[in-house]
Amino acid sequence: MLDDLRALQEEALGAVQAAADDAALDAVQSSFLGKSGKLPLILRAIGKLDPKERGPVGRAGNEAKQAIEAGLATRRAALIAAADADLADSEWVDATLPAPEGVQTGGRGGSIHPITALVRDLEDVFLSMGFETLDGPWVEDDHHNFGALNIPKDHPARDMQDTYWLTDGNLLRTHTSPVQIRAMADHKPPIRAVCLGRIFRNEELDTTHENTFHQCEGFFVDRDVSVGHMVYVLKTLLSEILGGEAEVRLRPSYFPFVEPGFEMDVMFRGDWMELLGCGMVHPYVLEAGGIDPNEFSGFAFGMGIDRLVMVRHGIEDIRHLMSGDLRFLSQFTGGLEG
Ligand code: DAH
């Protein structure tokens, strides 16, 4: 029987090597190792052996099984590697080459999305004013999105931001303000940071409401920071983005994480346009971030980016922005080719 086992193992390994694809390997596996395969068939006879012989034959049976399984695994891996190598050869493309003469490119070049374009412009202005750009996660926890921003569990301000809650108790960030909290966790004052990114609210969709949109958060903490510094920074920013010297006004407003809080309007084509919320960072927020409010003060602001993009390009429906519709997007290529 030991000879039978050895012969079987050799036969199986030969079949494994000869198998050219996954299906063939499956067939080899079931014909040798399957329930009514050749190996179990031999092993079933062990019971009839002299008790002294059972041990060595059983061990040899196990060894044969392991050798065949190892052979199968190695062959499977080799087949996958070969398929990958073939694919790399046959599908290889030099994406930097121009399309060969006569090949249709659909007449369209790639383009920068108008939101990305504005984000880049804003980042340039902030960098020139000494701000650094920070990122934060889209999936936030209650503490960063609300609690540490002085919006405790039962606070009515939570209702202003219809929240997508996740089943694990986390949420999709409803604003970029949580990045203030993250900035304080790994920076000591002076802090000059901005975060430009995507936010999510469970809104009824219409021409001015989307459930996925973008904000620009600014955060400035140092000694003796005042409302005057805030107005200067915001006015400079808006002048750069809108061109000319921006005319702005502050209206008192309320946000739990600033005190006093304001909204800023900018004069645009003869009308006041409401653009952003801002204010002096609330002492609770500084404290929650480990910064002594008696020693430091700061300002913060949050500005809707999509709104500004709509104004910039005369877009009448916010839903176009995230639609991915090429008829819309191709207007921002700087013209179709050809
Ligand atoms: N996070 C606010 C919102 O989404 C906007 C905002 C208002 C941000 C005032 C600020 C601020 O930093 O100071 O409605």
Coordinates of C-alpha atoms and ligand atoms in Angstrom, one line a residue:
M1 CA 0.0 0.0 0.0
L2 CA 2.9 2.3 0.7
D3 CA 3.9 1.8 -2.9
D4 CA 0.4 2.6 -4.1
L5 CA 0.5 5.8 -2.2
R6 CA 3.8 6.9 -3.6
A7 CA 2.7 6.1 -7.1
L8 CA -0.6 8.0 -6.6
Q9 CA 1.3 11.0 -5.2
E10 CA 3.5 11.1 -8.3
E11 CA 0.6 10.7 -10.6
A12 CA -1.3 13.5 -8.9
L13 CA 1.7 15.9 -9.0
G14 CA 2.2 15.1 -12.7
A15 CA -1.5 16.0 -13.3
V16 CA -1.1 19.2 -11.3
Q17 CA 1.8 20.3 -13.5
A18 CA -0.1 19.5 -16.7
A19 CA -3.1 21.5 -15.6
A20 CA -3.3 24.7 -17.8
D21 CA -5.9 26.6 -15.9
D22 CA -8.0 26.9 -12.7
A23 CA -10.7 24.6 -13.9
A24 CA -8.2 21.9 -14.8
L25 CA -6.7 22.3 -11.3
D26 CA -10.2 21.9 -9.7
A27 CA -10.7 18.7 -11.7
V28 CA -7.3 17.3 -10.5
Q29 CA -8.1 18.3 -7.0
S30 CA -11.5 16.5 -6.9
S31 CA -10.3 13.4 -8.7
F32 CA -7.4 12.9 -6.2
L33 CA -8.6 14.4 -3.0
G34 CA -12.4 14.7 -3.4
K35 CA -14.7 12.6 -1.3
S36 CA -14.7 9.7 -3.8
G37 CA -11.3 10.6 -5.1
K38 CA -8.3 8.2 -5.5
L39 CA -6.6 9.0 -2.2
P40 CA -9.6 8.6 0.1
L41 CA -10.3 5.4 -1.8
I42 CA -6.9 3.9 -0.9
L43 CA -7.1 5.2 2.7
R44 CA -10.4 3.6 3.2
A45 CA -8.6 0.2 3.0
I46 CA -6.5 1.0 6.1
G47 CA -9.1 -0.5 8.4
K48 CA -8.4 -3.9 6.8
L49 CA -4.7 -3.8 7.5
D50 CA -2.8 -5.5 10.2
P51 CA -2.9 -3.0 13.2
K52 CA 0.9 -2.7 13.1
E53 CA 0.9 -1.4 9.5
R54 CA -1.9 1.1 10.0
G55 CA 0.3 3.8 11.6
P56 CA 3.0 4.0 8.8
V57 CA 0.4 3.8 6.1
G58 CA -1.8 6.5 7.7
R59 CA 1.2 8.8 8.0
A60 CA 2.2 8.2 4.4
G61 CA -1.4 8.9 3.4
N62 CA -1.3 12.3 5.2
E63 CA 2.1 13.2 3.6
A64 CA 0.7 12.4 0.2
K65 CA -2.3 14.6 0.8
Q66 CA -0.2 17.5 2.0
A67 CA 2.2 17.1 -0.9
I68 CA -0.7 17.2 -3.4
E69 CA -2.3 20.2 -1.7
A70 CA 1.0 22.1 -1.7
G71 CA 1.5 21.2 -5.4
L72 CA -2.0 22.5 -6.2
A73 CA -1.4 25.8 -4.4
T74 CA 2.0 26.4 -6.0
R75 CA 0.6 25.7 -9.5
R76 CA -2.4 28.0 -8.9
A77 CA -0.1 30.8 -7.8
A78 CA 2.1 30.2 -10.9
L79 CA -0.9 30.4 -13.2
I80 CA -2.0 33.7 -11.7
A81 CA 1.5 35.2 -12.0
A82 CA 1.7 34.1 -15.6
A83 CA -1.7 35.5 -16.4
D84 CA -0.7 38.9 -14.8
A85 CA 2.5 38.9 -16.8
D86 CA 0.6 38.3 -20.0
L87 CA -1.8 41.0 -19.2
A88 CA 1.0 43.5 -18.4
D89 CA 2.5 42.7 -21.8
S90 CA -0.7 42.8 -23.8
E91 CA -2.4 45.7 -22.1
W92 CA 0.7 48.0 -21.7
V93 CA 0.1 51.5 -22.9
D94 CA 2.3 54.5 -22.9
A95 CA -0.3 57.1 -21.7
T96 CA 2.1 60.0 -22.5
L97 CA 2.1 59.4 -26.2
P98 CA -0.2 61.4 -28.4
A99 CA -2.9 59.5 -30.2
P100 CA -1.7 58.0 -33.4
E101 CA -2.8 59.8 -36.6
G102 CA -6.4 59.0 -37.5
V103 CA -7.4 57.7 -34.1
Q104 CA -10.5 59.3 -32.8
T105 CA -10.1 60.8 -29.3
G106 CA -13.8 61.9 -29.1
G107 CA -12.6 65.5 -29.5
R108 CA -12.3 65.9 -25.8
G109 CA -9.3 66.7 -23.6
G110 CA -9.4 66.2 -19.9
S111 CA -10.2 69.2 -17.7
I112 CA -10.0 70.6 -14.2
H113 CA -13.4 70.5 -12.4
P114 CA -14.5 74.1 -11.6
I115 CA -14.6 73.3 -7.9
T116 CA -11.0 72.0 -8.0
A117 CA -10.0 75.1 -10.0
L118 CA -11.4 77.4 -7.3
V119 CA -10.0 75.3 -4.5
R120 CA -6.5 75.6 -6.0
D121 CA -7.0 79.4 -6.4
L122 CA -8.1 79.7 -2.8
E123 CA -5.2 77.6 -1.6
D124 CA -2.7 79.8 -3.5
V125 CA -4.1 82.9 -1.8
F126 CA -4.0 81.3 1.7
L127 CA -0.4 80.0 1.1
S128 CA 0.6 83.5 0.2
M129 CA -0.8 84.7 3.5
G130 CA 1.2 82.1 5.5
F131 CA -1.6 79.6 6.1
E132 CA -1.0 75.9 5.8
T133 CA -3.6 73.5 4.3
L134 CA -4.8 70.6 6.4
D135 CA -7.0 67.6 5.6
G136 CA -9.6 65.9 7.8
P137 CA -11.5 62.7 7.5
W138 CA -15.0 62.6 5.8
V139 CA -16.1 60.1 8.4
E140 CA -16.0 62.0 11.7
D141 CA -17.0 61.3 15.3
D142 CA -19.6 63.2 17.3
H143 CA -16.8 64.8 19.4
H144 CA -15.0 66.4 16.5
N145 CA -18.0 67.4 14.5
F146 CA -20.1 68.6 17.4
G147 CA -19.0 68.2 21.0
A148 CA -15.6 69.9 20.9
L149 CA -17.2 72.7 18.8
N150 CA -19.4 73.5 21.7
I151 CA -22.5 71.8 20.2
P152 CA -23.5 69.3 22.9
K153 CA -25.9 66.4 22.4
D154 CA -29.2 68.3 23.0
H155 CA -28.1 71.6 21.4
P156 CA -30.6 73.0 18.8
A157 CA -27.7 74.0 16.5
R158 CA -27.5 70.3 15.6
D159 CA -30.8 70.6 13.8
M160 CA -29.3 73.2 11.4
Q161 CA -27.1 70.5 10.0
D162 CA -29.1 67.4 8.8
T163 CA -26.7 64.7 9.6
Y164 CA -25.9 61.4 7.9
W165 CA -25.4 59.1 10.8
L166 CA -23.5 55.9 10.3
T167 CA -24.6 52.7 12.0
D168 CA -21.5 52.7 14.2
G169 CA -22.4 56.1 15.8
N170 CA -20.0 58.0 13.5
L171 CA -21.2 60.4 10.9
L172 CA -20.3 62.1 7.6
R173 CA -18.9 65.5 8.5
T174 CA -21.5 68.2 8.1
H175 CA -18.9 71.0 8.0
T176 CA -15.2 71.5 7.8
S177 CA -15.1 73.0 11.3
P178 CA -13.9 69.7 12.9
V179 CA -10.5 70.3 11.3
Q180 CA -10.1 73.2 13.8
I181 CA -10.2 70.6 16.6
R182 CA -7.7 68.4 14.7
A183 CA -5.4 71.3 14.1
M184 CA -5.2 72.1 17.8
A185 CA -4.4 68.4 18.6
D186 CA -1.1 68.5 16.7
H187 CA -0.2 72.2 16.5
K188 CA 0.7 74.8 19.1
P189 CA -0.1 78.5 18.5
P190 CA 0.5 80.4 16.3
I191 CA -1.8 78.3 14.1
R192 CA -2.7 79.5 10.7
A193 CA -4.6 76.7 8.9
V194 CA -7.2 76.2 6.2
C195 CA -9.1 73.1 5.2
L196 CA -10.8 72.9 1.8
G197 CA -12.9 69.8 1.4
R198 CA -16.1 67.9 0.9
I199 CA -19.0 67.9 3.4
F200 CA -22.3 66.0 3.6
R201 CA -25.8 67.0 4.7
N202 CA -29.1 65.1 4.3
E203 CA -30.7 68.0 2.4
E204 CA -33.8 68.1 0.1
L205 CA -32.2 68.6 -3.3
D206 CA -33.0 71.6 -5.3
T207 CA -31.2 74.2 -7.4
T208 CA -29.3 75.6 -4.4
H209 CA -29.1 72.5 -2.2
E210 CA -27.0 69.4 -2.6
N211 CA -26.2 66.6 -0.2
T212 CA -22.5 66.7 -1.0
F213 CA -20.8 70.1 -1.2
H214 CA -17.6 71.9 -0.2
Q215 CA -16.4 74.3 2.4
C216 CA -13.3 76.3 3.1
E217 CA -12.5 76.5 6.8
G218 CA -10.0 78.9 8.1
F219 CA -8.5 78.9 11.6
F220 CA -6.1 81.5 13.1
V221 CA -4.9 81.4 16.7
D222 CA -2.2 83.6 18.2
R223 CA -1.7 86.2 20.9
D224 CA -3.9 89.3 20.6
V225 CA -5.9 88.3 17.6
S226 CA -8.9 90.5 17.0
V227 CA -11.9 90.9 14.7
G228 CA -9.8 93.5 12.7
H229 CA -7.3 90.7 11.7
M230 CA -10.2 88.5 10.6
V231 CA -11.8 91.2 8.4
Y232 CA -8.4 92.0 6.9
V233 CA -7.7 88.3 6.0
L234 CA -11.2 87.8 4.6
K235 CA -11.2 91.0 2.6
T236 CA -7.9 90.2 1.1
L237 CA -9.1 86.7 0.2
L238 CA -12.2 87.9 -1.5
S239 CA -10.4 90.7 -3.4
E240 CA -8.0 88.2 -4.8
I241 CA -10.7 85.7 -5.8
L242 CA -13.4 88.1 -7.1
G243 CA -10.9 90.7 -8.5
G244 CA -10.7 94.4 -7.5
E245 CA -11.1 95.6 -3.9
A246 CA -13.9 93.6 -2.3
E247 CA -16.5 95.6 -0.4
V248 CA -17.6 93.5 2.6
R249 CA -19.9 93.9 5.6
L250 CA -20.3 91.9 8.8
R251 CA -23.7 91.0 10.3
P252 CA -24.0 89.6 13.8
S253 CA -24.9 85.9 13.7
Y254 CA -24.7 82.9 15.9
F255 CA -22.6 79.8 15.7
P256 CA -21.9 77.9 18.9
F257 CA -18.1 77.7 18.3
V258 CA -17.5 81.4 18.0
E259 CA -18.2 84.4 20.2
P260 CA -19.0 86.9 18.9
G261 CA -20.2 85.3 15.6
F262 CA -20.9 87.0 12.3
E263 CA -21.9 86.4 8.7
M264 CA -20.0 88.2 6.1
D265 CA -21.5 89.6 2.9
V266 CA -19.7 90.7 -0.1
M267 CA -20.8 93.3 -2.7
F268 CA -21.1 91.4 -6.0
R269 CA -22.6 92.9 -9.2
G270 CA -24.5 95.6 -7.2
D271 CA -25.9 93.3 -4.5
W272 CA -24.9 92.0 -1.1
M273 CA -24.1 88.3 -1.4
E274 CA -24.1 86.2 1.8
L275 CA -20.9 84.2 1.7
L276 CA -19.6 82.9 5.0
G277 CA -19.9 82.5 8.7
C278 CA -17.1 83.6 11.0
G279 CA -16.2 84.9 14.4
M280 CA -13.8 84.8 17.3
V281 CA -13.0 81.2 18.4
H282 CA -15.1 80.4 21.5
P283 CA -13.0 80.0 24.7
Y284 CA -14.6 76.6 25.2
V285 CA -13.3 75.5 21.8
L286 CA -9.8 76.7 22.6
E287 CA -9.9 75.0 26.0
A288 CA -11.1 71.7 24.4
G289 CA -8.1 71.9 22.2
G290 CA -5.7 72.4 25.1
I291 CA -5.1 76.1 24.4
D292 CA -5.3 78.7 27.2
P293 CA -8.0 81.2 26.2
N294 CA -6.5 83.8 28.6
E295 CA -3.3 83.7 26.7
F296 CA -4.4 83.2 23.1
S297 CA -7.3 84.2 20.9
G298 CA -8.3 83.4 17.4
F299 CA -10.7 83.7 14.6
A300 CA -12.4 81.1 12.4
F301 CA -14.5 81.2 9.3
G302 CA -16.4 78.7 7.1
M303 CA -17.2 79.5 3.5
G304 CA -19.3 77.6 1.0
I305 CA -17.2 76.8 -2.1
D306 CA -20.0 75.6 -4.4
R307 CA -21.8 78.9 -4.1
L308 CA -18.7 80.8 -5.1
V309 CA -18.2 78.5 -8.1
M310 CA -21.8 79.2 -9.2
V311 CA -21.2 82.9 -9.0
R312 CA -17.9 82.7 -10.7
H313 CA -19.3 80.8 -13.7
G314 CA -22.9 81.9 -13.7
I315 CA -24.2 78.3 -13.0
E316 CA -27.9 78.3 -12.1
D317 CA -28.2 74.8 -10.6
I318 CA -25.9 73.4 -7.9
R319 CA -26.7 69.8 -8.9
H320 CA -24.7 70.2 -12.1
L321 CA -21.5 70.4 -10.1
M322 CA -21.4 66.8 -8.8
S323 CA -23.4 65.3 -11.7
G324 CA -20.4 64.1 -13.6
D325 CA -22.2 65.1 -16.8
L326 CA -19.7 65.6 -19.5
R327 CA -21.9 68.0 -21.4
F328 CA -21.6 70.3 -18.3
L329 CA -18.0 69.6 -17.5
S330 CA -16.7 70.0 -21.0
Q331 CA -17.6 73.7 -20.8
F332 CA -14.7 74.1 -18.4
T333 CA -11.9 72.6 -20.6
G334 CA -11.2 76.0 -22.1
G335 CA -12.8 74.8 -25.2
L336 CA -13.3 71.5 -27.0
E337 CA -10.4 70.3 -29.2
G338 CA -11.0 70.3 -32.9
Ligands
DAH1 N1 -19.4 75.4 10.2 C1 -20.4 76.4 9.9 C2 -21.5 75.8 9.0 O1 -21.2 74.9 8.3 C3 -19.8 77.6 9.2 C4 -18.9 78.4 10.1 C5 -19.4 79.5 10.7 C6 -17.6 78.1 10.3 C7 -18.7 80.3 11.6 C8 -16.8 78.9 11.1 C9 -17.3 80.0 11.8 O2 -15.5 78.6 11.3 O3 -16.6 80.7 12.6 O4 -22.6 76.3 9.0

